């Protein structure tokens, strides 16, 4: 049973370093890992569990011109194939009566008609509708392009990205944590969630299985006998409630939709992540 | 036994020391008899021989019961009404002739425009379906690859990852609306009277 190594100490930095070094890795990684495995007690790959936290959309997407046209057409067809409703029958009656009244003005009909015409009713309804102010679909955060806010882009899925400081570089990535023996990988992801927000965020995990993975090797300088590189496994979760507190470090997290991922993530990482993010 | 019975009757006679003997008590007025004759009512004085039970009676009872059961069974079979689907029942007042709209003759251009639009729409829907299908296949592939990697690393973790998650279902989520919820919304005052008709189907199990 190959147990991943979890307790190597790199010595120089507190955290662990990660740099892009996969150009030569793809061919050489297999042979290297196979050669290294029997020599060390476990495999040389470190295990990390990462969290793909998504905020589902609150608002429906705006319709494309074709969809609008089609919508209008369907409405038309529906009206053409329908029967008259009570309201419409009443409107037709009143129209006929008014026309008759105009035709023979001297014929005084008794005032048995309703005082309230259909037109008045419709006006009252219109007024009532205008009094109601619905929530705005395009929020302030959209206008300011405040990427740390959850109120931005209410019609898209937003993913959480976190900036980690690794050695001398600041790298944007999905929040992750090292796997500890004795817990499942999903447990690692849940632990990441808890440490991120200090128990403010509530999420629903979608199953026990990871949705994607990413493996990379450390640059030559950092490789040791037992840690060749790392493998990250992503777990999906839907955000239910909660948000980061305002006082926490501002620059460390960002809620981003799929197109904007390219602004933050490294290319190889990005391709892997995009495979399992659903583009709405 | 006989001695005990004689003894009991002797005691009874002696208890009613102030009374006269049994022969004299019978000739007293009726209003006194209920209390005083309670002892004598125990001994049936006006019995007649028991009537013989007719043998046909049990058969008759059985026949009556059978007829009743048959009637109940017929009723049960007849009364298995299905719950009506209210959406499929058109109320009679809507089938009036006065309600029908006049038939609309579409001009040629309009019908052409509609046909063209429907074709464009079907193409668009087809493309949308393909995109969705590709996205789903890519997600599934990515998941399978991840599981393969996990298997290579450690079979235990792989096994745990492929277990069912009992907390996942029932999964409920409200879909996106047209406008986001207003934070300080005051709904109008009033009570909610639910007048939906609830049908129950009574099942007779034999």
Short mmCIF file of C-alpha atoms in Angstrom, two decimals:
data_model
loop_
_atom_site.label_atom_id
_atom_site.label_comp_id
_atom_site.label_asym_id
_atom_site.label_seq_id
_atom_site.Cartn_x
_atom_site.Cartn_y
_atom_site.Cartn_z
CA UNK A 1 0.00 0.00 0.00
CA UNK A 2 1.62 3.22 -1.10
CA UNK A 3 1.13 5.81 1.60
CA UNK A 4 1.84 9.39 0.61
CA UNK A 5 4.40 11.26 2.62
CA UNK A 6 2.88 13.99 4.67
CA UNK A 7 5.49 15.25 6.99
CA UNK A 8 8.54 16.36 5.05
CA UNK A 9 10.14 19.52 6.29
CA UNK A 10 11.63 21.66 3.56
CA UNK A 11 13.54 23.69 6.01
CA UNK A 12 13.81 27.02 4.33
CA UNK A 13 10.20 28.20 4.14
CA UNK A 14 7.26 27.72 6.44
CA UNK A 15 4.83 26.88 3.69
CA UNK A 16 5.61 24.77 0.70
CA UNK A 17 6.74 26.07 -2.62
CA UNK A 18 5.21 25.51 -5.93
CA UNK A 19 6.51 26.62 -9.27
CA UNK A 20 5.67 25.74 -12.79
CA UNK A 21 8.10 23.12 -13.93
CA UNK A 22 6.09 20.79 -16.04
CA UNK A 23 7.72 21.27 -19.40
CA UNK A 24 10.01 18.31 -18.99
CA UNK A 25 7.91 16.63 -16.40
CA UNK A 26 5.28 14.99 -18.57
CA UNK A 27 7.72 12.56 -20.15
CA UNK A 28 10.02 12.09 -17.26
CA UNK A 29 7.55 12.10 -14.40
CA UNK A 30 6.29 8.57 -14.81
CA UNK A 31 9.72 6.99 -14.90
CA UNK A 32 10.99 9.18 -12.11
CA UNK A 33 8.09 8.42 -9.82
CA UNK A 34 8.34 4.71 -10.52
CA UNK A 35 12.04 4.77 -9.82
CA UNK A 36 11.60 6.77 -6.67
CA UNK A 37 8.74 4.73 -5.23
CA UNK A 38 10.60 1.59 -4.31
CA UNK A 39 13.51 3.52 -2.92
CA UNK A 40 11.54 5.63 -0.43
CA UNK A 41 8.97 4.35 2.03
CA UNK A 42 6.06 5.87 0.12
CA UNK A 43 5.46 7.66 -3.14
CA UNK A 44 7.30 10.93 -3.65
CA UNK A 45 4.14 12.85 -4.43
CA UNK A 46 2.59 14.96 -1.76
CA UNK A 47 -1.17 14.95 -1.49
CA UNK A 48 -3.25 18.06 -1.32
CA UNK A 49 -6.98 18.49 -1.15
CA UNK A 50 -8.42 21.60 -2.76
CA UNK A 51 -11.82 23.20 -2.65
CA UNK A 52 -13.75 24.52 -5.63
CA UNK A 53 -16.31 26.66 -3.84
CA UNK A 54 -19.01 27.99 -6.14
CA UNK A 55 -21.65 30.59 -5.53
CA UNK A 56 -24.63 29.54 -7.62
CA UNK A 57 -26.43 32.25 -9.61
CA UNK A 58 -29.22 34.26 -7.94
CA UNK A 59 -30.67 35.73 -11.09
CA UNK A 60 -31.45 34.38 -14.55
CA UNK A 61 -29.27 35.30 -17.50
CA UNK A 62 -30.44 38.03 -19.88
CA UNK A 63 -32.01 36.72 -23.08
CA UNK A 64 -30.20 36.82 -26.40
CA UNK A 65 -32.00 38.61 -29.28
CA UNK A 66 -33.00 35.28 -30.84
CA UNK A 67 -34.45 34.10 -27.55
CA UNK A 68 -36.42 37.31 -27.17
CA UNK A 69 -37.87 37.04 -30.65
CA UNK A 70 -38.78 33.45 -30.06
CA UNK A 71 -40.37 34.35 -26.74
CA UNK A 72 -42.51 36.97 -28.40
CA UNK A 73 -43.53 34.51 -31.11
CA UNK A 74 -44.57 31.88 -28.59
CA UNK A 75 -46.67 34.43 -26.74
CA UNK A 76 -48.39 35.42 -29.97
CA UNK A 77 -49.18 31.84 -30.91
CA UNK A 78 -50.49 31.14 -27.42
CA UNK A 79 -52.85 34.09 -27.55
CA UNK A 80 -54.06 33.14 -31.03
CA UNK A 81 -54.89 29.61 -29.98
CA UNK A 82 -56.57 30.52 -26.71
CA UNK A 83 -60.16 31.29 -25.77
CA UNK A 84 -61.38 34.59 -24.42
CA UNK A 85 -60.97 35.06 -20.69
CA UNK A 86 -63.58 36.69 -18.42
CA UNK A 87 -61.66 39.95 -18.43
CA UNK A 88 -61.51 40.05 -22.21
CA UNK A 89 -65.20 39.21 -22.57
CA UNK A 90 -66.04 42.05 -20.24
CA UNK A 91 -63.86 44.41 -22.25
CA UNK A 92 -65.57 43.36 -25.49
CA UNK A 93 -69.03 43.84 -23.95
CA UNK A 94 -68.18 47.29 -22.76
CA UNK A 95 -66.71 48.27 -26.10
CA UNK A 96 -69.92 47.18 -27.84
CA UNK A 97 -72.06 49.05 -25.34
CA UNK A 98 -70.03 52.23 -25.72
CA UNK A 99 -70.27 51.98 -29.49
CA UNK A 100 -74.04 51.54 -29.25
CA UNK A 101 -74.33 54.48 -26.90
CA UNK A 102 -72.41 56.66 -29.27
CA UNK A 103 -74.49 55.49 -32.22
CA UNK A 104 -77.83 56.43 -30.68
CA UNK A 105 -77.20 59.24 -28.23
CA UNK A 106 -80.86 60.04 -27.66
CA UNK A 107 -81.53 56.53 -26.43
CA UNK A 108 -81.04 56.98 -22.70
CA UNK A 109 -80.03 53.68 -21.23
CA UNK A 110 -80.46 53.21 -17.54
CA UNK A 111 -77.26 53.33 -15.56
CA UNK A 112 -77.02 49.67 -14.93
CA UNK A 113 -73.53 49.52 -16.30
CA UNK A 114 -70.64 49.18 -13.94
CA UNK A 115 -68.97 52.32 -12.85
CA UNK A 116 -65.67 50.65 -13.15
CA UNK A 117 -64.62 50.08 -16.70
CA UNK A 118 -62.06 47.55 -17.73
CA UNK A 119 -59.70 50.34 -18.62
CA UNK A 120 -59.86 51.74 -15.09
CA UNK A 121 -59.07 48.37 -13.62
CA UNK A 122 -56.09 47.96 -15.88
CA UNK A 123 -54.82 51.40 -14.90
CA UNK A 124 -55.11 50.57 -11.22
CA UNK A 125 -53.16 47.38 -11.74
CA UNK A 126 -50.47 49.20 -13.68
CA UNK A 127 -50.09 51.74 -10.88
CA UNK A 128 -49.74 49.03 -8.30
CA UNK A 129 -47.09 47.30 -10.35
CA UNK A 130 -45.09 50.47 -10.75
CA UNK A 131 -45.11 51.03 -7.03
CA UNK A 132 -43.18 47.84 -6.42
CA UNK A 133 -39.44 48.26 -6.72
CA UNK A 134 -37.71 44.96 -7.45
CA UNK A 135 -34.07 44.30 -6.61
CA UNK A 136 -31.48 45.39 -9.13
CA UNK A 137 -30.09 42.79 -11.49
CA UNK A 138 -26.93 44.78 -12.07
CA UNK A 139 -25.59 45.64 -8.66
CA UNK A 140 -23.15 48.25 -7.42
CA UNK A 141 -20.42 45.70 -7.16
CA UNK A 142 -20.80 45.13 -10.88
CA UNK A 143 -20.35 48.78 -11.60
CA UNK A 144 -17.32 49.09 -9.38
CA UNK A 145 -15.99 45.72 -10.52
CA UNK A 146 -15.29 44.83 -6.94
CA UNK A 147 -14.11 41.29 -7.34
CA UNK A 148 -14.03 40.44 -3.67
CA UNK A 149 -17.75 40.93 -3.30
CA UNK A 150 -20.32 38.17 -3.62
CA UNK A 151 -22.95 40.49 -5.07
CA UNK A 152 -21.22 40.81 -8.38
CA UNK A 153 -22.45 38.99 -11.51
CA UNK A 154 -25.59 37.58 -9.99
CA UNK A 155 -26.35 35.54 -13.08
CA UNK A 156 -23.13 33.53 -13.16
CA UNK A 157 -21.39 30.91 -11.09
CA UNK A 158 -18.62 32.52 -9.07
CA UNK A 159 -15.59 30.51 -7.90
CA UNK A 160 -13.41 31.38 -4.96
CA UNK A 161 -9.72 31.99 -5.63
CA UNK A 162 -7.12 32.57 -2.96
CA UNK A 163 -3.69 34.10 -3.14
CA UNK A 164 -0.99 32.11 -1.43
CA UNK A 165 2.52 33.25 -0.78
CA UNK A 166 4.98 30.57 -1.75
CA UNK A 167 8.58 31.39 -1.15
CA UNK A 168 9.20 34.41 -3.24
CA UNK A 169 6.09 34.26 -5.37
CA UNK A 170 2.44 35.11 -4.89
CA UNK A 171 0.31 32.59 -6.66
CA UNK A 172 -3.44 32.60 -7.18
CA UNK A 173 -5.09 29.21 -6.84
CA UNK A 174 -8.10 27.41 -5.48
CA UNK A 175 -7.86 27.11 -1.70
CA UNK A 176 -6.08 23.92 -0.68
CA UNK A 177 -4.55 22.16 2.27
CA UNK A 178 -2.16 19.29 2.83
CA UNK A 179 -3.64 15.86 3.35
CA UNK A 180 -3.14 14.41 6.78
CA UNK A 181 -3.15 10.68 7.34
CA UNK A 182 -6.34 9.51 8.95
CA UNK A 183 -8.75 11.70 7.02
CA UNK A 184 -10.34 11.41 3.61
CA UNK A 185 -9.49 13.88 0.88
CA UNK A 186 -12.95 15.36 1.17
CA UNK A 187 -12.18 15.92 4.83
CA UNK A 188 -9.12 17.88 3.77
CA UNK A 189 -11.30 20.04 1.58
CA UNK A 190 -13.73 20.61 4.45
CA UNK A 191 -10.84 21.56 6.68
CA UNK A 192 -9.70 24.09 4.08
CA UNK A 193 -13.17 25.59 4.12
CA UNK A 194 -13.19 25.89 7.87
CA UNK A 195 -9.76 27.47 8.11
CA UNK A 196 -10.48 29.89 5.28
CA UNK A 197 -13.46 31.53 6.72
CA UNK A 198 -13.12 30.75 10.43
CA UNK A 199 -16.45 28.92 10.21
CA UNK A 200 -18.39 31.69 8.51
CA UNK A 201 -18.96 29.96 5.20
CA UNK A 202 -21.45 27.12 4.84
CA UNK A 203 -21.21 24.89 1.82
CA UNK A 204 -22.82 21.75 0.49
CA UNK A 205 -20.31 19.27 -0.84
CA UNK A 206 -21.30 17.45 -4.00
CA UNK A 207 -20.24 13.92 -3.27
CA UNK A 208 -17.18 12.12 -2.02
CA UNK A 209 -15.32 11.88 -5.29
CA UNK A 210 -12.94 14.55 -6.56
CA UNK A 211 -13.97 16.37 -9.71
CA UNK A 212 -10.48 16.98 -11.06
CA UNK A 213 -6.82 16.76 -10.26
CA UNK A 214 -3.61 18.57 -11.01
CA UNK A 215 -0.10 17.34 -10.54
CA UNK A 216 3.10 19.24 -10.81
CA UNK A 217 6.68 18.80 -9.89
CA UNK A 218 8.74 21.04 -7.77
CA UNK A 219 11.61 22.81 -9.48
CA UNK A 220 14.92 21.00 -9.38
CA UNK A 221 16.21 23.06 -6.53
CA UNK A 222 13.43 22.04 -4.20
CA UNK A 223 13.20 18.40 -4.98
CA UNK A 224 14.24 16.06 -2.26
CA UNK A 225 14.31 12.31 -2.05
CA UNK A 226 10.81 12.05 -0.80
CA UNK A 227 8.99 15.00 -2.32
CA UNK A 228 9.15 15.17 -6.05
CA UNK A 229 6.06 17.18 -6.54
CA UNK A 230 2.49 17.36 -5.45
CA UNK A 231 -0.90 16.17 -6.58
CA UNK A 232 -3.92 18.33 -5.92
CA UNK A 233 -7.43 16.91 -5.95
CA UNK A 234 -10.35 19.30 -6.35
CA UNK A 235 -13.68 18.90 -4.61
CA UNK A 236 -16.79 20.80 -5.61
CA UNK A 237 -19.00 22.55 -3.13
CA UNK A 238 -21.92 24.95 -3.45
CA UNK A 239 -21.97 27.96 -1.19
CA UNK A 240 -25.11 28.08 0.95
CA UNK A 241 -24.66 31.04 3.27
CA UNK A 242 -21.97 33.19 4.74
CA UNK A 243 -19.22 35.35 3.41
CA UNK A 244 -15.80 36.49 4.35
CA UNK A 245 -15.79 39.05 7.12
CA UNK A 246 -15.02 42.54 6.00
CA UNK A 247 -12.07 42.87 8.31
CA UNK A 248 -10.10 39.98 6.90
CA UNK A 249 -7.21 40.60 4.57
CA UNK A 250 -8.59 42.30 1.50
CA UNK A 251 -6.21 41.18 -1.12
CA UNK A 252 -6.30 37.49 -0.44
CA UNK A 253 -9.47 36.22 -1.99
CA UNK A 254 -11.50 36.85 -5.08
CA UNK A 255 -14.84 35.62 -6.43
CA UNK A 256 -14.45 35.07 -10.12
CA UNK A 257 -16.51 33.73 -13.00
CA UNK A 258 -15.15 31.29 -15.57
CA UNK A 259 -13.93 33.82 -18.10
CA UNK A 260 -12.01 35.80 -15.55
CA UNK A 261 -10.13 32.77 -14.29
CA UNK A 262 -7.55 33.37 -16.98
CA UNK A 263 -6.58 36.64 -15.32
CA UNK A 264 -5.46 34.86 -12.22
CA UNK A 265 -4.49 31.27 -12.80
CA UNK A 266 -1.41 29.83 -14.45
CA UNK A 267 -2.06 28.25 -17.87
CA UNK A 268 -1.66 24.54 -17.10
CA UNK A 269 -3.58 24.86 -13.86
CA UNK A 270 -6.25 26.78 -15.71
CA UNK A 271 -6.81 24.09 -18.35
CA UNK A 272 -7.34 21.47 -15.70
CA UNK A 273 -9.71 23.62 -13.72
CA UNK A 274 -11.76 24.62 -16.72
CA UNK A 275 -12.56 21.03 -17.52
CA UNK A 276 -14.73 20.62 -14.50
CA UNK A 277 -16.24 24.09 -14.21
CA UNK A 278 -19.58 24.30 -15.91
CA UNK A 279 -19.81 27.26 -18.22
CA UNK A 280 -23.32 28.62 -17.92
CA UNK B 1 -76.17 -29.59 48.30
CA UNK B 2 -79.80 -30.21 49.17
CA UNK B 3 -78.99 -29.71 52.83
CA UNK B 4 -77.29 -26.40 52.02
CA UNK B 5 -80.24 -25.27 49.91
CA UNK B 6 -82.69 -26.27 52.68
CA UNK B 7 -80.51 -24.53 55.20
CA UNK B 8 -80.46 -21.38 53.06
CA UNK B 9 -84.21 -21.33 52.65
CA UNK B 10 -84.68 -21.93 56.38
CA UNK B 11 -82.36 -18.99 57.09
CA UNK B 12 -84.24 -16.85 54.68
CA UNK B 13 -87.51 -17.72 56.34
CA UNK B 14 -86.11 -17.02 59.75
CA UNK B 15 -84.66 -13.65 58.59
CA UNK B 16 -88.04 -12.47 57.62
CA UNK B 17 -89.28 -13.13 61.10
CA UNK B 18 -91.70 -10.30 60.91
CA UNK B 19 -93.16 -11.64 57.71
CA UNK B 20 -95.71 -14.29 57.07
CA UNK B 21 -94.93 -17.48 55.27
CA UNK B 22 -94.48 -17.84 51.51
CA UNK B 23 -98.13 -18.63 50.84
CA UNK B 24 -99.40 -15.57 52.57
CA UNK B 25 -96.83 -13.27 50.90
CA UNK B 26 -98.10 -14.14 47.49
CA UNK B 27 -101.47 -12.74 48.29
CA UNK B 28 -100.16 -9.32 49.28
CA UNK B 29 -100.41 -6.21 47.14
CA UNK B 30 -98.20 -5.91 44.13
CA UNK B 31 -96.35 -2.79 45.29
CA UNK B 32 -94.81 -4.67 48.11
CA UNK B 33 -93.77 -7.60 46.10
CA UNK B 34 -90.65 -6.29 44.37
CA UNK B 35 -88.54 -6.07 47.51
CA UNK B 36 -90.04 -8.90 49.42
CA UNK B 37 -90.23 -11.39 46.66
CA UNK B 38 -86.64 -10.91 45.55
CA UNK B 39 -85.80 -14.27 47.04
CA UNK B 40 -88.65 -15.93 45.26
CA UNK B 41 -87.79 -14.42 41.93
CA UNK B 42 -84.66 -16.42 42.00
CA UNK B 43 -86.79 -19.55 41.70
CA UNK B 44 -88.56 -19.44 38.35
CA UNK B 45 -92.23 -19.85 39.21
CA UNK B 46 -93.71 -19.15 35.83
CA UNK B 47 -91.41 -20.98 33.50
CA UNK B 48 -92.54 -22.83 30.47
CA UNK B 49 -90.63 -25.52 28.63
CA UNK B 50 -87.82 -24.13 26.34
CA UNK B 51 -88.72 -23.70 22.68
CA UNK B 52 -86.74 -25.81 20.25
CA UNK B 53 -84.32 -23.81 17.98
CA UNK B 54 -85.13 -24.32 14.29
CA UNK B 55 -82.33 -25.99 12.35
CA UNK B 56 -82.83 -23.81 9.29
CA UNK B 57 -81.79 -20.68 11.15
CA UNK B 58 -77.98 -21.00 10.86
CA UNK B 59 -78.31 -21.61 7.12
CA UNK B 60 -80.55 -18.60 6.75
CA UNK B 61 -78.11 -16.41 8.66
CA UNK B 62 -75.26 -17.62 6.51
CA UNK B 63 -77.22 -16.85 3.35
CA UNK B 64 -78.00 -13.33 4.57
CA UNK B 65 -74.36 -12.72 5.41
CA UNK B 66 -73.27 -13.94 1.99
CA UNK B 67 -75.70 -11.66 0.22
CA UNK B 68 -74.45 -8.69 2.23
CA UNK B 69 -70.84 -9.52 1.44
CA UNK B 70 -71.62 -9.80 -2.26
CA UNK B 71 -73.30 -6.40 -2.18
CA UNK B 72 -70.30 -4.88 -0.39
CA UNK B 73 -67.93 -6.41 -2.93
CA UNK B 74 -69.91 -5.01 -5.83
CA UNK B 75 -69.91 -1.57 -4.22
CA UNK B 76 -66.18 -1.73 -3.64
CA UNK B 77 -65.50 -2.65 -7.25
CA UNK B 78 -67.71 0.12 -8.49
CA UNK B 79 -66.35 2.82 -6.21
CA UNK B 80 -62.69 2.63 -7.24
CA UNK B 81 -62.70 6.11 -8.70
CA UNK B 82 -59.46 7.55 -9.88
CA UNK B 83 -58.39 10.91 -8.53
CA UNK B 84 -59.35 13.46 -11.18
CA UNK B 85 -56.54 15.56 -12.65
CA UNK B 86 -58.01 19.02 -12.48
CA UNK B 87 -55.79 20.37 -15.25
CA UNK B 88 -57.25 17.98 -17.79
CA UNK B 89 -60.88 18.76 -17.06
CA UNK B 90 -62.04 21.74 -19.09
CA UNK B 91 -64.76 23.63 -17.21
CA UNK B 92 -67.95 23.68 -19.23
CA UNK B 93 -68.27 27.45 -19.34
CA UNK B 94 -65.05 27.74 -21.32
CA UNK B 95 -66.41 25.66 -24.19
CA UNK B 96 -68.97 28.32 -25.07
CA UNK B 97 -69.14 29.53 -28.62
CA UNK B 98 -69.01 33.14 -27.51
CA UNK B 99 -65.59 32.48 -26.09
CA UNK B 100 -63.94 31.52 -29.32
CA UNK B 101 -61.66 33.96 -31.00
CA UNK B 102 -62.22 34.80 -34.64
CA UNK B 103 -59.86 32.86 -36.85
CA UNK B 104 -56.77 34.82 -37.80
CA UNK B 105 -55.59 34.66 -41.39
CA UNK B 106 -51.83 35.14 -41.37
CA UNK B 107 -50.36 37.11 -44.24
CA UNK B 108 -47.72 35.38 -46.31
CA UNK B 109 -44.81 37.40 -44.90
CA UNK B 110 -45.81 36.64 -41.36
CA UNK B 111 -45.99 32.91 -41.92
CA UNK B 112 -42.63 33.01 -43.72
CA UNK B 113 -41.07 34.92 -40.87
CA UNK B 114 -42.42 32.40 -38.39
CA UNK B 115 -41.14 29.42 -40.31
CA UNK B 116 -37.68 30.97 -40.63
CA UNK B 117 -37.57 31.86 -36.96
CA UNK B 118 -38.54 28.35 -35.95
CA UNK B 119 -35.74 26.91 -38.05
CA UNK B 120 -33.21 29.26 -36.49
CA UNK B 121 -34.52 28.35 -33.08
CA UNK B 122 -34.18 24.63 -33.65
CA UNK B 123 -30.58 25.13 -34.81
CA UNK B 124 -29.83 27.21 -31.74
CA UNK B 125 -31.33 24.63 -29.42
CA UNK B 126 -29.34 21.89 -31.11
CA UNK B 127 -26.11 23.84 -30.62
CA UNK B 128 -27.00 24.52 -26.99
CA UNK B 129 -27.62 20.83 -26.42
CA UNK B 130 -24.27 19.93 -27.97
CA UNK B 131 -22.46 22.44 -25.78
CA UNK B 132 -24.12 21.08 -22.67
CA UNK B 133 -23.31 17.53 -23.66
CA UNK B 134 -19.67 18.38 -24.28
CA UNK B 135 -19.40 20.18 -20.96
CA UNK B 136 -20.85 17.19 -19.15
CA UNK B 137 -18.53 14.71 -20.90
CA UNK B 138 -15.53 16.84 -20.07
CA UNK B 139 -16.56 17.00 -16.42
CA UNK B 140 -17.03 13.27 -16.29
CA UNK B 141 -13.68 12.62 -17.96
CA UNK B 142 -11.91 14.91 -15.55
CA UNK B 143 -13.52 13.11 -12.64
CA UNK B 144 -12.58 9.68 -13.98
CA UNK B 145 -8.98 10.73 -14.47
CA UNK B 146 -8.83 12.11 -10.96
CA UNK B 147 -10.17 8.84 -9.60
CA UNK B 148 -7.58 6.88 -11.58
CA UNK B 149 -4.81 9.01 -10.14
CA UNK B 150 -6.18 8.51 -6.68
CA UNK B 151 -6.22 4.78 -7.24
CA UNK B 152 -2.57 4.86 -8.19
CA UNK B 153 -1.72 6.81 -5.10
CA UNK B 154 -3.66 4.87 -2.54
CA UNK B 155 -6.45 2.31 -2.95
CA UNK B 156 -7.90 3.22 0.43
CA UNK B 157 -8.51 6.83 -0.47
CA UNK B 158 -9.93 5.71 -3.79
CA UNK B 159 -12.37 3.43 -2.03
CA UNK B 160 -13.49 6.18 0.28
CA UNK B 161 -13.91 8.54 -2.63
CA UNK B 162 -16.15 6.11 -4.48
CA UNK B 163 -18.48 5.56 -1.52
CA UNK B 164 -21.99 6.95 -1.66
CA UNK B 165 -22.64 10.13 0.23
CA UNK B 166 -25.88 9.70 2.18
CA UNK B 167 -26.11 13.40 3.00
CA UNK B 168 -26.17 14.43 -0.63
CA UNK B 169 -29.82 13.55 -1.30
CA UNK B 170 -32.45 14.91 -0.89
CA UNK B 171 -30.82 17.86 -2.56
CA UNK B 172 -33.02 20.96 -2.69
CA UNK B 173 -32.13 24.31 -4.13
CA UNK B 174 -34.21 27.25 -5.29
CA UNK B 175 -33.43 28.23 -8.83
CA UNK B 176 -32.49 31.71 -10.07
CA UNK B 177 -35.29 34.29 -10.20
CA UNK B 178 -35.61 37.29 -12.44
CA UNK B 179 -34.57 39.79 -9.73
CA UNK B 180 -32.48 39.21 -6.61
CA UNK B 181 -34.17 39.14 -3.19
CA UNK B 182 -34.64 42.52 -1.51
CA UNK B 183 -32.92 42.57 1.85
CA UNK B 184 -35.54 44.55 3.80
CA UNK B 185 -38.77 43.48 2.14
CA UNK B 186 -42.05 43.75 4.08
CA UNK B 187 -44.60 41.36 2.64
CA UNK B 188 -48.23 42.59 2.74
CA UNK B 189 -50.26 41.68 5.82
CA UNK B 190 -52.82 38.95 5.59
CA UNK B 191 -53.53 35.30 6.16
CA UNK B 192 -52.89 32.52 3.74
CA UNK B 193 -55.93 30.28 3.14
CA UNK B 194 -54.99 27.18 1.25
CA UNK B 195 -58.01 26.04 -0.74
CA UNK B 196 -56.46 23.30 -2.83
CA UNK B 197 -58.73 20.29 -3.11
CA UNK B 198 -57.12 17.19 -1.68
CA UNK B 199 -58.46 13.90 -2.94
CA UNK B 200 -57.93 10.66 -1.10
CA UNK B 201 -58.34 7.32 -2.70
CA UNK B 202 -59.83 4.83 -0.27
CA UNK B 203 -58.36 1.42 -0.88
CA UNK B 204 -60.27 -1.62 0.22
CA UNK B 205 -57.87 -4.42 0.85
CA UNK B 206 -59.39 -7.87 0.90
#
